[in-house]
Amino acid sequence: MNSVQTAVSQTSSPKKSVLYDPKVRGIFYQVVLVAAIVFLFYVAATNAIENLQRAKIASGFGFLNNTAGFDISQTLIQFSAAGGTYGDAFVVGLLNTLIVSAIGIFFTTILGFLIGIARLSKNWMVAKVAMVYVEVLRNIPLLVQLLFWYIAVLGTLPQPRNSLEMGAGFYLNSRGLFMAKPIWGANISVIVAALVVGLVGTFLYRRWARKQQEQTGRQYPVGKVTLALILGLPLLAWIVLALAGTNPISFELPRKGTFNLTGGMQILPEFVALLLGLTTYTAAFIAEVVRAGILAVSKGQSEAAGSLGLTPGQTLRLVVIPQAMRVIVPPLTSQYLNLTKNSSLAVAIGYPDLVQVFMGTVLNQTGQAIEVVVITMGVYLTISLVTSFIMNIYNRRVAIVER
């Protein structure tokens, strides 16, 4: 009887249209969306090509092999106006952007953590000074701060003939900071090999020390051993080679003449102003991120650490900060990305970063705006994605593992 009723119900139920199938409709909408995007890109590319042909502007990336014909004030690779190409100029600008971003991230992390911890200090004066720093620096536009450092601070330094002698071969004037320039010898590979051995040894020792601590609870001097391996080994190799009469590193000191300084290594005031502006500005935001992360840790953790006999410094370093990192790392990643992208404001003070060199001089000389802009956008996108990838790996390492 039941089988008869089921058969009747199956035969009597109306057949649904394919248009009302959610799966089919979802596929249809996705296909329409992809087709619309492809059509928009096709129309944009077609119009761009027609406009370029109508304006008689060359297209393609062949211009990267043409001679640049201009000099760049700061180059980390060999570059000259006569022999350098636009492709070389792109590499120079990219390296300048990377180095100011990397150094800025290093210093802004240290400064941001110090200011963030100081914001929670029980010392009234320290807490208020940190608060004033945060409120002042983060509420003034970065561009204004860059101009302040470049014009109001570094622009008032004396001329080269009246350079400030700071000792140990350091001179400071309106053209920047002059210092001893290292000259690499033939045996520099020994120093590099010692550094690599130190890094590998540090990695292995830290891994071994962490396992031992998990099994026995005993702590090992990881910081001192790391310092000894990374700095001590190359220094020891250098001393041994120097005593053997094959010094791998020598230094060229700047010489003060009647009107100018010659020799040595020069750090441009534009680089210093950009680094100071990016570091102090971003540190104000990181300080608030650190403060929020520390406040997210329960007070019971500090009380428990205190009952075990840990000092306030040990409690902060061993208990509070490690737990706060799971809250700090995601917004910290955003600040790193902001610092890298904000380095493009270097064009305002004349620092030869990627935007100033490639989107400025190269674009003006070649007129190939689409190629230059696309390459520049791709570079910043790649840098941001790589930074996010690395920070996500670190975030997974510091995240609390549920048991």
PDB file of N, CA and C in Angstrom, residues 13 29 69 77 104 140 145 277 283 339 341 370-371 379:
ATOM      1  N   SER A  13       3.858  14.751  -8.173  1.00  0.00           N
ATOM      2  CA  SER A  13       4.580  15.983  -7.832  1.00  0.00           C
ATOM      3  C   SER A  13       5.097  16.656  -9.105  1.00  0.00           C
ATOM      4  N   TYR A  29      25.153  32.800 -12.278  1.00  0.00           N
ATOM      5  CA  TYR A  29      25.566  34.130 -11.836  1.00  0.00           C
ATOM      6  C   TYR A  29      27.088  34.288 -11.870  1.00  0.00           C
ATOM      7  N   GLY A  69      69.974  57.734 -19.083  1.00  0.00           N
ATOM      8  CA  GLY A  69      70.434  59.084 -19.333  1.00  0.00           C
ATOM      9  C   GLY A  69      70.292  60.039 -18.162  1.00  0.00           C
ATOM     10  N   ILE A  77      73.296  49.422  -6.320  1.00  0.00           N
ATOM     11  CA  ILE A  77      73.954  48.658  -7.365  1.00  0.00           C
ATOM     12  C   ILE A  77      74.680  49.626  -8.289  1.00  0.00           C
ATOM     13  N   GLY A 104      62.869  50.761   8.448  1.00  0.00           N
ATOM     14  CA  GLY A 104      61.762  51.418   9.143  1.00  0.00           C
ATOM     15  C   GLY A 104      60.951  50.435   9.962  1.00  0.00           C
ATOM     16  N   ILE A 140      48.959  64.039  13.185  1.00  0.00           N
ATOM     17  CA  ILE A 140      49.550  64.965  12.214  1.00  0.00           C
ATOM     18  C   ILE A 140      49.836  64.184  10.937  1.00  0.00           C
ATOM     19  N   GLN A 145      54.865  65.680   8.553  1.00  0.00           N
ATOM     20  CA  GLN A 145      55.986  65.259   9.399  1.00  0.00           C
ATOM     21  C   GLN A 145      57.265  65.057   8.579  1.00  0.00           C
ATOM     22  N   GLY A 277      60.530  60.010   9.734  1.00  0.00           N
ATOM     23  CA  GLY A 277      59.094  60.233   9.624  1.00  0.00           C
ATOM     24  C   GLY A 277      58.297  58.943   9.664  1.00  0.00           C
ATOM     25  N   ALA A 283      55.148  54.169  14.652  1.00  0.00           N
ATOM     26  CA  ALA A 283      55.299  53.700  16.029  1.00  0.00           C
ATOM     27  C   ALA A 283      54.140  54.150  16.912  1.00  0.00           C
ATOM     28  N   LEU A 339      53.392  51.169   6.468  1.00  0.00           N
ATOM     29  CA  LEU A 339      54.717  51.804   6.417  1.00  0.00           C
ATOM     30  C   LEU A 339      55.342  51.637   5.032  1.00  0.00           C
ATOM     31  N   LYS A 341      53.830  51.132   2.151  1.00  0.00           N
ATOM     32  CA  LYS A 341      53.122  51.925   1.143  1.00  0.00           C
ATOM     33  C   LYS A 341      53.335  53.423   1.361  1.00  0.00           C
ATOM     34  N   ILE A 370      51.002  53.427 -18.925  1.00  0.00           N
ATOM     35  CA  ILE A 370      50.306  52.197 -18.543  1.00  0.00           C
ATOM     36  C   ILE A 370      51.286  51.148 -18.041  1.00  0.00           C
ATOM     37  N   GLU A 371      52.362  50.943 -18.789  1.00  0.00           N
ATOM     38  CA  GLU A 371      53.341  49.926 -18.380  1.00  0.00           C
ATOM     39  C   GLU A 371      53.977  50.282 -17.044  1.00  0.00           C
ATOM     40  N   VAL A 379      54.496  45.743  -8.106  1.00  0.00           N
ATOM     41  CA  VAL A 379      55.573  45.655  -7.108  1.00  0.00           C
ATOM     42  C   VAL A 379      55.026  45.851  -5.697  1.00  0.00           C
TER      43      VAL A 379
END
